[in-house]
Amino acid sequence: MPENDPRDDYAYEITVQTGWQRGAGTTADVYIQLIGTLGESDPRNAKDPKRPKFKRAAVDQFLLTVPQSLGDLKELYIWHNNSGDSPAWYLFRVLIRDMQTSQHWWFVCDKWLAVDEDDGKVKYH
């Protein structure tokens, strides 16, 4: 992630799966924050300046670094800023893997994050 601090040496691999529904991809900026028993990450913009992310049926991966372990992950906050021509997003699920211990956590959203779909919210937690 572009906002990672190069001094941070504890890493989490984040795999985001966008749904297969028509129009499931988003043009909005997506943000991610991890909450664990030992701490939380700052919110991070999940973007790749080299290519677009969060397209329909896509699997996108990111590396989020922090100064130390966040412990057992309890919550994932993921949201978007509702920007662009097609901001609605169908988030299927997210896999977080601790790169040091290989422990992993699944967070299944399986819903629209959109102001004009489902509950009208653009965040999951």
mmCIF file of the C-alpha atoms, coordinates in Angstrom:
data_MODEL
# 
_entry.id   MODEL 
# 
loop_
_atom_site.group_PDB 
_atom_site.id 
_atom_site.type_symbol 
_atom_site.label_atom_id 
_atom_site.label_alt_id 
_atom_site.label_comp_id 
_atom_site.label_asym_id 
_atom_site.label_entity_id 
_atom_site.label_seq_id 
_atom_site.pdbx_PDB_ins_code 
_atom_site.Cartn_x 
_atom_site.Cartn_y 
_atom_site.Cartn_z 
_atom_site.occupancy 
_atom_site.B_iso_or_equiv 
_atom_site.pdbx_formal_charge 
_atom_site.auth_seq_id 
_atom_site.auth_comp_id 
_atom_site.auth_asym_id 
_atom_site.auth_atom_id 
_atom_site.pdbx_PDB_model_num 
ATOM 1   C CA . MET A 1 1   ? 0.000   0.000   0.000   1.00 0.00 ? 1   MET A CA 1 
ATOM 2   C CA . PRO A 1 2   ? 1.408   3.411   -0.871  1.00 0.00 ? 2   PRO A CA 1 
ATOM 3   C CA . GLU A 1 3   ? 0.840   4.716   2.677   1.00 0.00 ? 3   GLU A CA 1 
ATOM 4   C CA . ASN A 1 4   ? 2.951   1.991   4.337   1.00 0.00 ? 4   ASN A CA 1 
ATOM 5   C CA . ASP A 1 5   ? 5.816   3.384   6.408   1.00 0.00 ? 5   ASP A CA 1 
ATOM 6   C CA . PRO A 1 6   ? 9.100   1.833   5.180   1.00 0.00 ? 6   PRO A CA 1 
ATOM 7   C CA . ARG A 1 7   ? 10.239  1.565   8.828   1.00 0.00 ? 7   ARG A CA 1 
ATOM 8   C CA . ASP A 1 8   ? 7.339   -0.766  9.703   1.00 0.00 ? 8   ASP A CA 1 
ATOM 9   C CA . ASP A 1 9   ? 8.397   -4.407  9.687   1.00 0.00 ? 9   ASP A CA 1 
ATOM 10  C CA . TYR A 1 10  ? 5.236   -6.310  10.610  1.00 0.00 ? 10  TYR A CA 1 
ATOM 11  C CA . ALA A 1 11  ? 3.150   -7.217  7.566   1.00 0.00 ? 11  ALA A CA 1 
ATOM 12  C CA . TYR A 1 12  ? -0.359  -8.400  6.752   1.00 0.00 ? 12  TYR A CA 1 
ATOM 13  C CA . GLU A 1 13  ? -1.363  -9.659  3.325   1.00 0.00 ? 13  GLU A CA 1 
ATOM 14  C CA . ILE A 1 14  ? -4.888  -8.528  2.447   1.00 0.00 ? 14  ILE A CA 1 
ATOM 15  C CA . THR A 1 15  ? -6.801  -10.332 -0.309  1.00 0.00 ? 15  THR A CA 1 
ATOM 16  C CA . VAL A 1 16  ? -10.035 -8.637  -1.392  1.00 0.00 ? 16  VAL A CA 1 
ATOM 17  C CA . GLN A 1 17  ? -12.580 -10.450 -3.565  1.00 0.00 ? 17  GLN A CA 1 
ATOM 18  C CA . THR A 1 18  ? -15.103 -8.374  -5.490  1.00 0.00 ? 18  THR A CA 1 
ATOM 19  C CA . GLY A 1 19  ? -18.401 -10.064 -6.408  1.00 0.00 ? 19  GLY A CA 1 
ATOM 20  C CA . TRP A 1 20  ? -19.470 -11.414 -9.799  1.00 0.00 ? 20  TRP A CA 1 
ATOM 21  C CA . GLN A 1 21  ? -22.710 -9.435  -10.031 1.00 0.00 ? 21  GLN A CA 1 
ATOM 22  C CA . ARG A 1 22  ? -23.223 -7.038  -12.912 1.00 0.00 ? 22  ARG A CA 1 
ATOM 23  C CA . GLY A 1 23  ? -21.735 -3.676  -11.924 1.00 0.00 ? 23  GLY A CA 1 
ATOM 24  C CA . ALA A 1 24  ? -19.930 -5.157  -8.896  1.00 0.00 ? 24  ALA A CA 1 
ATOM 25  C CA . GLY A 1 25  ? -16.686 -3.245  -9.466  1.00 0.00 ? 25  GLY A CA 1 
ATOM 26  C CA . THR A 1 26  ? -16.116 0.242   -8.106  1.00 0.00 ? 26  THR A CA 1 
ATOM 27  C CA . THR A 1 27  ? -14.470 3.442   -9.287  1.00 0.00 ? 27  THR A CA 1 
ATOM 28  C CA . ALA A 1 28  ? -14.352 4.791   -5.716  1.00 0.00 ? 28  ALA A CA 1 
ATOM 29  C CA . ASP A 1 29  ? -11.279 4.952   -3.494  1.00 0.00 ? 29  ASP A CA 1 
ATOM 30  C CA . VAL A 1 30  ? -11.320 2.048   -1.018  1.00 0.00 ? 30  VAL A CA 1 
ATOM 31  C CA . TYR A 1 31  ? -9.921  2.285   2.519   1.00 0.00 ? 31  TYR A CA 1 
ATOM 32  C CA . ILE A 1 32  ? -8.983  -0.486  4.941   1.00 0.00 ? 32  ILE A CA 1 
ATOM 33  C CA . GLN A 1 33  ? -8.309  -0.555  8.686   1.00 0.00 ? 33  GLN A CA 1 
ATOM 34  C CA . LEU A 1 34  ? -7.436  -3.614  10.807  1.00 0.00 ? 34  LEU A CA 1 
ATOM 35  C CA . ILE A 1 35  ? -8.395  -3.868  14.491  1.00 0.00 ? 35  ILE A CA 1 
ATOM 36  C CA . GLY A 1 36  ? -6.732  -6.452  16.707  1.00 0.00 ? 36  GLY A CA 1 
ATOM 37  C CA . THR A 1 37  ? -6.410  -7.346  20.384  1.00 0.00 ? 37  THR A CA 1 
ATOM 38  C CA . LEU A 1 38  ? -3.046  -5.535  20.608  1.00 0.00 ? 38  LEU A CA 1 
ATOM 39  C CA . GLY A 1 39  ? -3.766  -2.477  18.474  1.00 0.00 ? 39  GLY A CA 1 
ATOM 40  C CA . GLU A 1 40  ? -5.084  -1.166  15.208  1.00 0.00 ? 40  GLU A CA 1 
ATOM 41  C CA . SER A 1 41  ? -3.695  0.063   11.938  1.00 0.00 ? 41  SER A CA 1 
ATOM 42  C CA . ASP A 1 42  ? -4.262  3.529   10.605  1.00 0.00 ? 42  ASP A CA 1 
ATOM 43  C CA . PRO A 1 43  ? -6.828  3.645   7.792   1.00 0.00 ? 43  PRO A CA 1 
ATOM 44  C CA . ARG A 1 44  ? -5.059  3.003   4.478   1.00 0.00 ? 44  ARG A CA 1 
ATOM 45  C CA . ASN A 1 45  ? -6.042  3.794   0.927   1.00 0.00 ? 45  ASN A CA 1 
ATOM 46  C CA . ALA A 1 46  ? -6.009  0.501   -0.973  1.00 0.00 ? 46  ALA A CA 1 
ATOM 47  C CA . LYS A 1 47  ? -4.807  1.616   -4.340  1.00 0.00 ? 47  LYS A CA 1 
ATOM 48  C CA . ASP A 1 48  ? -2.206  0.645   -6.844  1.00 0.00 ? 48  ASP A CA 1 
ATOM 49  C CA . PRO A 1 49  ? -0.948  3.515   -8.986  1.00 0.00 ? 49  PRO A CA 1 
ATOM 50  C CA . LYS A 1 50  ? 0.021   1.019   -11.706 1.00 0.00 ? 50  LYS A CA 1 
ATOM 51  C CA . ARG A 1 51  ? -3.429  -0.485  -12.338 1.00 0.00 ? 51  ARG A CA 1 
ATOM 52  C CA . PRO A 1 52  ? -7.088  -0.139  -11.377 1.00 0.00 ? 52  PRO A CA 1 
ATOM 53  C CA . LYS A 1 53  ? -8.395  -2.288  -8.537  1.00 0.00 ? 53  LYS A CA 1 
ATOM 54  C CA . PHE A 1 54  ? -11.758 -3.697  -7.408  1.00 0.00 ? 54  PHE A CA 1 
ATOM 55  C CA . LYS A 1 55  ? -13.099 -4.689  -10.814 1.00 0.00 ? 55  LYS A CA 1 
ATOM 56  C CA . ARG A 1 56  ? -15.980 -7.151  -11.189 1.00 0.00 ? 56  ARG A CA 1 
ATOM 57  C CA . ALA A 1 57  ? -14.961 -10.711 -10.104 1.00 0.00 ? 57  ALA A CA 1 
ATOM 58  C CA . ALA A 1 58  ? -11.441 -9.493  -9.289  1.00 0.00 ? 58  ALA A CA 1 
ATOM 59  C CA . VAL A 1 59  ? -9.091  -10.703 -6.578  1.00 0.00 ? 59  VAL A CA 1 
ATOM 60  C CA . ASP A 1 60  ? -6.811  -7.900  -5.408  1.00 0.00 ? 60  ASP A CA 1 
ATOM 61  C CA . GLN A 1 61  ? -3.935  -8.221  -2.953  1.00 0.00 ? 61  GLN A CA 1 
ATOM 62  C CA . PHE A 1 62  ? -2.240  -5.631  -0.775  1.00 0.00 ? 62  PHE A CA 1 
ATOM 63  C CA . LEU A 1 63  ? 0.519   -5.590  1.800   1.00 0.00 ? 63  LEU A CA 1 
ATOM 64  C CA . LEU A 1 64  ? -0.278  -3.542  4.913   1.00 0.00 ? 64  LEU A CA 1 
ATOM 65  C CA . THR A 1 65  ? 2.621   -2.916  7.267   1.00 0.00 ? 65  THR A CA 1 
ATOM 66  C CA . VAL A 1 66  ? 2.574   -1.778  10.889  1.00 0.00 ? 66  VAL A CA 1 
ATOM 67  C CA . PRO A 1 67  ? 5.288   -1.296  13.557  1.00 0.00 ? 67  PRO A CA 1 
ATOM 68  C CA . GLN A 1 68  ? 4.257   -4.420  15.539  1.00 0.00 ? 68  GLN A CA 1 
ATOM 69  C CA . SER A 1 69  ? 1.694   -7.198  15.656  1.00 0.00 ? 69  SER A CA 1 
ATOM 70  C CA . LEU A 1 70  ? -1.940  -6.176  16.019  1.00 0.00 ? 70  LEU A CA 1 
ATOM 71  C CA . GLY A 1 71  ? -2.626  -9.458  17.834  1.00 0.00 ? 71  GLY A CA 1 
ATOM 72  C CA . ASP A 1 72  ? -5.662  -11.571 17.065  1.00 0.00 ? 72  ASP A CA 1 
ATOM 73  C CA . LEU A 1 73  ? -7.665  -9.648  14.464  1.00 0.00 ? 73  LEU A CA 1 
ATOM 74  C CA . LYS A 1 74  ? -11.177 -8.909  15.676  1.00 0.00 ? 74  LYS A CA 1 
ATOM 75  C CA . GLU A 1 75  ? -12.515 -6.406  13.167  1.00 0.00 ? 75  GLU A CA 1 
ATOM 76  C CA . LEU A 1 76  ? -12.008 -5.217  9.644   1.00 0.00 ? 76  LEU A CA 1 
ATOM 77  C CA . TYR A 1 77  ? -13.232 -1.805  8.555   1.00 0.00 ? 77  TYR A CA 1 
ATOM 78  C CA . ILE A 1 78  ? -13.455 -1.423  4.794   1.00 0.00 ? 78  ILE A CA 1 
ATOM 79  C CA . TRP A 1 79  ? -15.235 1.422   3.044   1.00 0.00 ? 79  TRP A CA 1 
ATOM 80  C CA . HIS A 1 80  ? -15.159 3.663   0.002   1.00 0.00 ? 80  HIS A CA 1 
ATOM 81  C CA . ASN A 1 81  ? -15.595 7.376   -0.629  1.00 0.00 ? 81  ASN A CA 1 
ATOM 82  C CA . ASN A 1 82  ? -18.438 6.993   -3.151  1.00 0.00 ? 82  ASN A CA 1 
ATOM 83  C CA . SER A 1 83  ? -16.412 8.712   -5.883  1.00 0.00 ? 83  SER A CA 1 
ATOM 84  C CA . GLY A 1 84  ? -16.180 8.228   -9.627  1.00 0.00 ? 84  GLY A CA 1 
ATOM 85  C CA . ASP A 1 85  ? -18.705 7.323   -12.290 1.00 0.00 ? 85  ASP A CA 1 
ATOM 86  C CA . SER A 1 86  ? -19.621 3.950   -10.782 1.00 0.00 ? 86  SER A CA 1 
ATOM 87  C CA . PRO A 1 87  ? -18.968 3.956   -7.013  1.00 0.00 ? 87  PRO A CA 1 
ATOM 88  C CA . ALA A 1 88  ? -21.294 1.076   -6.002  1.00 0.00 ? 88  ALA A CA 1 
ATOM 89  C CA . TRP A 1 89  ? -19.249 -1.994  -5.008  1.00 0.00 ? 89  TRP A CA 1 
ATOM 90  C CA . TYR A 1 90  ? -20.204 -5.586  -4.261  1.00 0.00 ? 90  TYR A CA 1 
ATOM 91  C CA . LEU A 1 91  ? -17.669 -6.776  -1.691  1.00 0.00 ? 91  LEU A CA 1 
ATOM 92  C CA . PHE A 1 92  ? -17.685 -10.573 -1.449  1.00 0.00 ? 92  PHE A CA 1 
ATOM 93  C CA . ARG A 1 93  ? -15.008 -11.350 1.147   1.00 0.00 ? 93  ARG A CA 1 
ATOM 94  C CA . VAL A 1 94  ? -11.600 -10.419 2.530   1.00 0.00 ? 94  VAL A CA 1 
ATOM 95  C CA . LEU A 1 95  ? -8.790  -12.698 3.695   1.00 0.00 ? 95  LEU A CA 1 
ATOM 96  C CA . ILE A 1 96  ? -6.145  -11.275 6.031   1.00 0.00 ? 96  ILE A CA 1 
ATOM 97  C CA . ARG A 1 97  ? -2.934  -13.256 6.552   1.00 0.00 ? 97  ARG A CA 1 
ATOM 98  C CA . ASP A 1 98  ? -0.293  -12.444 9.155   1.00 0.00 ? 98  ASP A CA 1 
ATOM 99  C CA . MET A 1 99  ? 2.913   -12.769 7.119   1.00 0.00 ? 99  MET A CA 1 
ATOM 100 C CA . GLN A 1 100 ? 4.996   -13.638 10.195  1.00 0.00 ? 100 GLN A CA 1 
ATOM 101 C CA . THR A 1 101 ? 2.819   -16.388 11.697  1.00 0.00 ? 101 THR A CA 1 
ATOM 102 C CA . SER A 1 102 ? 0.682   -17.424 8.671   1.00 0.00 ? 102 SER A CA 1 
ATOM 103 C CA . GLN A 1 103 ? -2.417  -17.090 10.855  1.00 0.00 ? 103 GLN A CA 1 
ATOM 104 C CA . HIS A 1 104 ? -5.364  -15.957 8.775   1.00 0.00 ? 104 HIS A CA 1 
ATOM 105 C CA . TRP A 1 105 ? -8.835  -14.497 9.185   1.00 0.00 ? 105 TRP A CA 1 
ATOM 106 C CA . TRP A 1 106 ? -11.804 -14.434 6.809   1.00 0.00 ? 106 TRP A CA 1 
ATOM 107 C CA . PHE A 1 107 ? -14.272 -11.551 6.809   1.00 0.00 ? 107 PHE A CA 1 
ATOM 108 C CA . VAL A 1 108 ? -17.323 -12.272 4.662   1.00 0.00 ? 108 VAL A CA 1 
ATOM 109 C CA . CYS A 1 109 ? -19.300 -9.208  3.640   1.00 0.00 ? 109 CYS A CA 1 
ATOM 110 C CA . ASP A 1 110 ? -21.290 -10.608 0.653   1.00 0.00 ? 110 ASP A CA 1 
ATOM 111 C CA . LYS A 1 111 ? -23.252 -7.403  0.039   1.00 0.00 ? 111 LYS A CA 1 
ATOM 112 C CA . TRP A 1 112 ? -23.339 -4.100  -1.778  1.00 0.00 ? 112 TRP A CA 1 
ATOM 113 C CA . LEU A 1 113 ? -21.446 -1.160  -0.346  1.00 0.00 ? 113 LEU A CA 1 
ATOM 114 C CA . ALA A 1 114 ? -23.480 1.526   -2.091  1.00 0.00 ? 114 ALA A CA 1 
ATOM 115 C CA . VAL A 1 115 ? -25.741 4.444   -1.260  1.00 0.00 ? 115 VAL A CA 1 
ATOM 116 C CA . ASP A 1 116 ? -28.371 3.130   -3.687  1.00 0.00 ? 116 ASP A CA 1 
ATOM 117 C CA . GLU A 1 117 ? -28.268 -0.611  -2.818  1.00 0.00 ? 117 GLU A CA 1 
ATOM 118 C CA . ASP A 1 118 ? -28.999 -2.809  0.221   1.00 0.00 ? 118 ASP A CA 1 
ATOM 119 C CA . ASP A 1 119 ? -28.845 -0.726  3.423   1.00 0.00 ? 119 ASP A CA 1 
ATOM 120 C CA . GLY A 1 120 ? -27.363 2.357   1.719   1.00 0.00 ? 120 GLY A CA 1 
ATOM 121 C CA . LYS A 1 121 ? -24.033 2.097   3.565   1.00 0.00 ? 121 LYS A CA 1 
ATOM 122 C CA . VAL A 1 122 ? -20.621 2.301   1.924   1.00 0.00 ? 122 VAL A CA 1 
ATOM 123 C CA . LYS A 1 123 ? -18.766 0.606   4.790   1.00 0.00 ? 123 LYS A CA 1 
ATOM 124 C CA . TYR A 1 124 ? -18.396 -2.861  6.265   1.00 0.00 ? 124 TYR A CA 1 
ATOM 125 C CA . HIS A 1 125 ? -17.290 -3.751  9.786   1.00 0.00 ? 125 HIS A CA 1 
# 
